[in-house]
């Protein structure tokens, strides 16, 4: 074949011109295989909650100059007094550090008002209170019972004299619970009981009580049967007829 005598540059230009002539006209797209669409994921349709239109959602806004702030624990922001900070720090140091004996001995002080053991503590001689006195009388531990006459309501102590008579405990009714209060370091006191009494004083109290004690229930009812001697006109007329 005869040689054309074209250079490499000319061959390249000729090839490009041929390719441009073979291009598809504008407005037409190349047809290709259609790719199948991905299967549609069927979502589970949740049942919509029935919302009452009368109740509107009002979300709170805790920004500046908005809704009232919720309650928070602001202990860490409190500036405690100096003595409180020191005693808290001291308690932590005593707990976690090995305290020297010279300092630790000051934590083991004796109370002069408190005996070393509970058994050595003297038992109270005078007890006060309706329930306490009633329990002492039932257990036969009361030596003398003192009752105030102005108890209100009177139903709280009305059965106490009968209980004292049944248990053989002497009792006295005094005027005014304000006079009985200073015995137990209070303003007023309704009932009081002595649990420990000297033998001489005990016999003296019993002799006094026996003099004033009614012998039978009938005598007791006669002595306290009526509270007033004044009778109305109808009562006097009835007594005159009898």
Tab-separated table of C-alpha atoms in Angstrom:
chain	number	residue	atom	x	y	z
A	1	UNK	CA	0.000	0.000	0.000
A	2	UNK	CA	1.249	3.482	-0.761
A	3	UNK	CA	2.252	5.483	2.204
A	4	UNK	CA	-0.012	8.396	3.006
A	5	UNK	CA	2.753	10.418	4.553
A	6	UNK	CA	0.596	11.834	7.438
A	7	UNK	CA	2.281	12.789	10.616
A	8	UNK	CA	1.116	11.716	14.065
A	9	UNK	CA	-0.479	15.093	14.715
A	10	UNK	CA	-2.504	14.948	11.525
A	11	UNK	CA	-3.671	11.425	12.332
A	12	UNK	CA	-4.904	12.542	15.721
A	13	UNK	CA	-6.873	15.470	14.298
A	14	UNK	CA	-8.430	13.225	11.664
A	15	UNK	CA	-9.564	10.725	14.279
A	16	UNK	CA	-11.204	13.450	16.392
A	17	UNK	CA	-13.124	14.817	13.387
A	18	UNK	CA	-14.484	11.368	12.561
A	19	UNK	CA	-15.649	10.861	16.147
A	20	UNK	CA	-17.501	14.192	16.154
A	21	UNK	CA	-19.377	13.208	12.976
A	22	UNK	CA	-20.537	9.906	14.501
A	23	UNK	CA	-22.008	11.535	17.715
A	24	UNK	CA	-25.761	11.231	18.382
A	25	UNK	CA	-27.946	14.212	17.579
A	26	UNK	CA	-28.971	16.444	20.453
A	27	UNK	CA	-32.269	15.765	22.275
A	28	UNK	CA	-31.910	11.989	22.238
A	29	UNK	CA	-30.659	9.951	25.144
A	30	UNK	CA	-28.845	6.686	24.991
A	31	UNK	CA	-31.066	3.764	25.780
A	32	UNK	CA	-29.830	1.369	28.457
A	33	UNK	CA	-31.137	-1.378	30.700
A	34	UNK	CA	-33.450	-0.159	33.439
A	35	UNK	CA	-32.390	-1.111	36.957
A	36	UNK	CA	-35.122	-2.607	39.137
A	37	UNK	CA	-36.214	-0.392	41.983
A	38	UNK	CA	-35.526	-1.456	45.536
A	39	UNK	CA	-38.474	-3.088	47.266
A	40	UNK	CA	-40.510	-0.638	49.334
A	41	UNK	CA	-40.194	-1.257	53.064
A	42	UNK	CA	-43.680	-1.401	54.482
A	43	UNK	CA	-43.697	0.515	57.753
A	44	UNK	CA	-45.906	-0.590	60.563
A	45	UNK	CA	-48.503	2.096	60.833
A	46	UNK	CA	-48.885	2.936	64.506
A	47	UNK	CA	-52.330	3.736	65.761
A	48	UNK	CA	-52.588	7.443	66.324
A	49	UNK	CA	-53.401	8.430	69.869
A	50	UNK	CA	-56.618	10.278	70.325
A	51	UNK	CA	-55.663	13.699	71.612
A	52	UNK	CA	-58.191	15.912	73.273
A	53	UNK	CA	-58.059	19.256	71.474
A	54	UNK	CA	-59.068	21.051	74.660
A	55	UNK	CA	-55.734	20.202	76.279
A	56	UNK	CA	-52.955	22.085	74.613
A	57	UNK	CA	-49.306	21.314	75.026
A	58	UNK	CA	-47.529	24.171	76.669
A	59	UNK	CA	-43.837	23.333	76.833
A	60	UNK	CA	-41.961	25.347	79.421
A	61	UNK	CA	-39.108	27.597	78.517
A	62	UNK	CA	-36.533	27.957	81.265
A	63	UNK	CA	-34.640	30.733	79.569
A	64	UNK	CA	-33.944	34.134	81.040
A	65	UNK	CA	-37.145	35.982	81.999
A	66	UNK	CA	-39.270	33.010	80.994
A	67	UNK	CA	-40.957	30.324	83.079
A	68	UNK	CA	-40.182	29.791	86.748
A	69	UNK	CA	-37.077	27.687	87.215
A	70	UNK	CA	-37.493	24.158	88.634
A	71	UNK	CA	-36.293	23.379	92.117
A	72	UNK	CA	-32.665	22.334	92.189
A	73	UNK	CA	-30.243	21.291	94.900
A	74	UNK	CA	-28.169	24.431	95.412
A	75	UNK	CA	-26.245	23.136	98.416
A	76	UNK	CA	-22.958	23.245	96.538
A	77	UNK	CA	-23.451	26.959	95.850
A	78	UNK	CA	-24.213	27.911	99.454
A	79	UNK	CA	-21.454	29.755	101.249
A	80	UNK	CA	-21.624	28.228	104.695
A	81	UNK	CA	-20.271	30.042	107.747
A	82	UNK	CA	-16.680	29.435	108.691
A	83	UNK	CA	-17.436	27.417	111.831
A	84	UNK	CA	-19.692	25.034	109.900
A	85	UNK	CA	-17.031	24.431	107.250
A	86	UNK	CA	-14.426	23.799	109.940
A	87	UNK	CA	-16.527	21.319	111.882
A	88	UNK	CA	-17.377	19.405	108.702
A	89	UNK	CA	-13.745	19.255	107.667
A	90	UNK	CA	-12.783	18.210	111.188
A	91	UNK	CA	-15.304	15.365	111.154
A	92	UNK	CA	-13.948	14.089	107.822
A	93	UNK	CA	-10.344	14.276	109.014
A	94	UNK	CA	-11.162	12.446	112.260
A	95	UNK	CA	-12.860	9.742	110.222
A	96	UNK	CA	-10.277	9.120	107.503
A	97	UNK	CA	-6.967	9.997	109.163
A	98	UNK	CA	-5.107	8.252	111.944
A	99	UNK	CA	-5.578	10.643	114.829
A	100	UNK	CA	-2.682	10.874	117.302
A	101	UNK	CA	-3.427	9.742	120.871
A	102	UNK	CA	-2.716	13.201	122.256
A	103	UNK	CA	-5.593	14.614	120.187
A	104	UNK	CA	-7.881	11.598	120.228
A	105	UNK	CA	-8.113	11.615	124.024
A	106	UNK	CA	-10.248	14.758	123.845
A	107	UNK	CA	-13.009	12.815	122.045
A	108	UNK	CA	-13.533	10.468	125.006
A	109	UNK	CA	-14.880	12.748	127.708
A	110	UNK	CA	-17.059	11.668	130.625
A	111	UNK	CA	-20.371	13.319	131.372
A	112	UNK	CA	-20.493	14.238	135.085
A	113	UNK	CA	-24.301	13.995	135.072
A	114	UNK	CA	-24.376	10.495	133.597
A	115	UNK	CA	-23.193	7.360	135.448
A	116	UNK	CA	-20.929	4.911	133.615
A	117	UNK	CA	-23.646	2.239	133.359
A	118	UNK	CA	-27.410	2.329	132.988
A	119	UNK	CA	-27.917	0.066	136.012
A	120	UNK	CA	-26.147	2.589	138.257
A	121	UNK	CA	-28.547	5.354	137.206
A	122	UNK	CA	-30.970	6.127	140.057
A	123	UNK	CA	-34.593	5.372	139.337
A	124	UNK	CA	-36.989	8.334	139.299
A	125	UNK	CA	-38.873	8.811	142.551
A	126	UNK	CA	-41.682	10.970	141.153
A	127	UNK	CA	-43.532	10.020	137.965
A	128	UNK	CA	-46.132	12.149	136.193
A	129	UNK	CA	-48.793	11.572	133.559
A	130	UNK	CA	-52.123	9.739	133.529
A	131	UNK	CA	-50.903	6.730	131.540
A	132	UNK	CA	-47.685	6.420	133.543
A	133	UNK	CA	-49.452	6.668	136.888
A	134	UNK	CA	-52.118	4.160	135.819
A	135	UNK	CA	-49.440	1.652	134.810
A	136	UNK	CA	-47.604	2.099	138.103
A	137	UNK	CA	-50.800	1.578	140.104
A	138	UNK	CA	-51.695	-1.558	138.124
A	139	UNK	CA	-48.205	-2.984	138.718
A	140	UNK	CA	-48.368	-1.998	142.423
A	141	UNK	CA	-45.262	0.161	142.140
A	142	UNK	CA	-46.874	3.439	143.200
A	143	UNK	CA	-46.647	4.365	146.884
A	144	UNK	CA	-48.778	7.523	146.723
A	145	UNK	CA	-50.900	9.068	143.963
A	146	UNK	CA	-51.751	12.769	143.790
A	147	UNK	CA	-54.560	13.902	141.458
A	148	UNK	CA	-55.528	17.449	140.462
A	149	UNK	CA	-59.197	18.352	140.738
A	150	UNK	CA	-59.392	20.680	137.709
A	151	UNK	CA	-58.637	18.102	135.022
A	152	UNK	CA	-60.464	18.793	131.761
A	153	UNK	CA	-61.949	16.500	130.524
A	154	UNK	CA	-62.513	14.859	133.883
A	155	UNK	CA	-63.163	11.482	132.213
A	156	UNK	CA	-59.407	10.941	131.886
A	157	UNK	CA	-58.882	10.623	135.647
A	158	UNK	CA	-62.356	9.724	136.913
A	159	UNK	CA	-61.470	6.013	137.091
A	160	UNK	CA	-58.108	6.525	138.811
A	161	UNK	CA	-59.449	6.801	142.417
A	162	UNK	CA	-61.382	3.542	142.011
A	163	UNK	CA	-58.260	1.840	140.679
A	164	UNK	CA	-56.200	3.125	143.600
A	165	UNK	CA	-58.772	1.817	146.097
A	166	UNK	CA	-58.787	-1.569	144.403
A	167	UNK	CA	-54.996	-1.841	144.469
A	168	UNK	CA	-54.693	-0.435	148.007
A	169	UNK	CA	-52.688	2.603	146.948
A	170	UNK	CA	-53.308	5.815	148.928
A	171	UNK	CA	-54.358	8.779	146.806
A	172	UNK	CA	-55.118	12.446	147.408
A	173	UNK	CA	-56.983	14.993	145.325
A	174	UNK	CA	-55.471	18.466	145.533
A	175	UNK	CA	-56.767	21.789	144.302
A	176	UNK	CA	-55.224	23.052	141.080
A	177	UNK	CA	-52.964	21.291	138.603
A	178	UNK	CA	-50.781	24.426	138.568
A	179	UNK	CA	-49.697	23.604	142.142
A	180	UNK	CA	-48.756	20.069	141.092
A	181	UNK	CA	-46.749	21.186	138.051
A	182	UNK	CA	-43.635	22.542	139.837
A	183	UNK	CA	-43.027	19.093	141.332
A	184	UNK	CA	-42.152	17.768	137.871
A	185	UNK	CA	-40.679	21.052	136.548
A	186	UNK	CA	-43.695	21.906	134.396
A	187	UNK	CA	-46.386	24.542	134.377
A	188	UNK	CA	-49.206	22.095	135.070
A	189	UNK	CA	-49.528	18.431	135.951
A	190	UNK	CA	-52.716	16.401	136.307
A	191	UNK	CA	-51.449	13.336	138.156
A	192	UNK	CA	-48.258	12.327	139.920
A	193	UNK	CA	-47.097	9.211	141.716
A	194	UNK	CA	-44.313	8.553	144.216
A	195	UNK	CA	-42.496	5.266	143.603
A	196	UNK	CA	-39.960	5.322	146.468
A	197	UNK	CA	-40.895	6.583	149.895
A	198	UNK	CA	-39.250	6.204	153.298
A	199	UNK	CA	-40.881	3.688	155.590
A	200	UNK	CA	-41.787	6.328	158.201
A	201	UNK	CA	-43.352	8.622	155.620
A	202	UNK	CA	-45.153	5.699	154.041
A	203	UNK	CA	-46.802	4.682	157.313
A	204	UNK	CA	-47.777	8.287	157.984
A	205	UNK	CA	-49.394	8.583	154.575
A	206	UNK	CA	-51.293	5.337	155.047
A	207	UNK	CA	-52.605	6.476	158.432
A	208	UNK	CA	-53.862	9.711	156.918
A	209	UNK	CA	-55.462	7.871	154.039
A	210	UNK	CA	-57.226	5.385	156.290
A	211	UNK	CA	-58.787	8.227	158.273
A	212	UNK	CA	-60.237	9.792	155.145
A	213	UNK	CA	-60.896	6.547	153.259
A	214	UNK	CA	-64.540	5.392	153.137
A	215	UNK	CA	-65.018	1.882	154.515
A	216	UNK	CA	-67.459	0.659	151.840
A	217	UNK	CA	-68.603	1.737	148.431
A	218	UNK	CA	-71.940	2.815	149.896
A	219	UNK	CA	-70.241	5.171	152.339
A	220	UNK	CA	-68.141	6.561	149.537
A	221	UNK	CA	-71.199	7.193	147.372
A	222	UNK	CA	-72.971	8.888	150.277
A	223	UNK	CA	-70.049	11.229	150.859
A	224	UNK	CA	-69.927	12.344	147.233
A	225	UNK	CA	-73.521	11.769	146.177
A	226	UNK	CA	-74.614	15.335	145.589
A	227	UNK	CA	-72.561	18.257	144.451
A	228	UNK	CA	-74.889	21.054	145.480
A	229	UNK	CA	-77.537	21.471	148.207
A	230	UNK	CA	-79.589	24.072	146.344
A	231	UNK	CA	-82.775	22.584	144.878
A	232	UNK	CA	-85.264	24.102	142.508
A	233	UNK	CA	-88.942	24.772	143.265
A	234	UNK	CA	-90.110	21.592	141.583
A	235	UNK	CA	-87.563	19.472	143.460
A	236	UNK	CA	-88.563	21.021	146.774
A	237	UNK	CA	-92.249	20.453	146.002
A	238	UNK	CA	-91.532	16.810	145.229
A	239	UNK	CA	-89.643	16.332	148.476
A	240	UNK	CA	-92.555	17.948	150.394
A	241	UNK	CA	-95.015	15.492	148.905
A	242	UNK	CA	-92.855	12.522	149.844
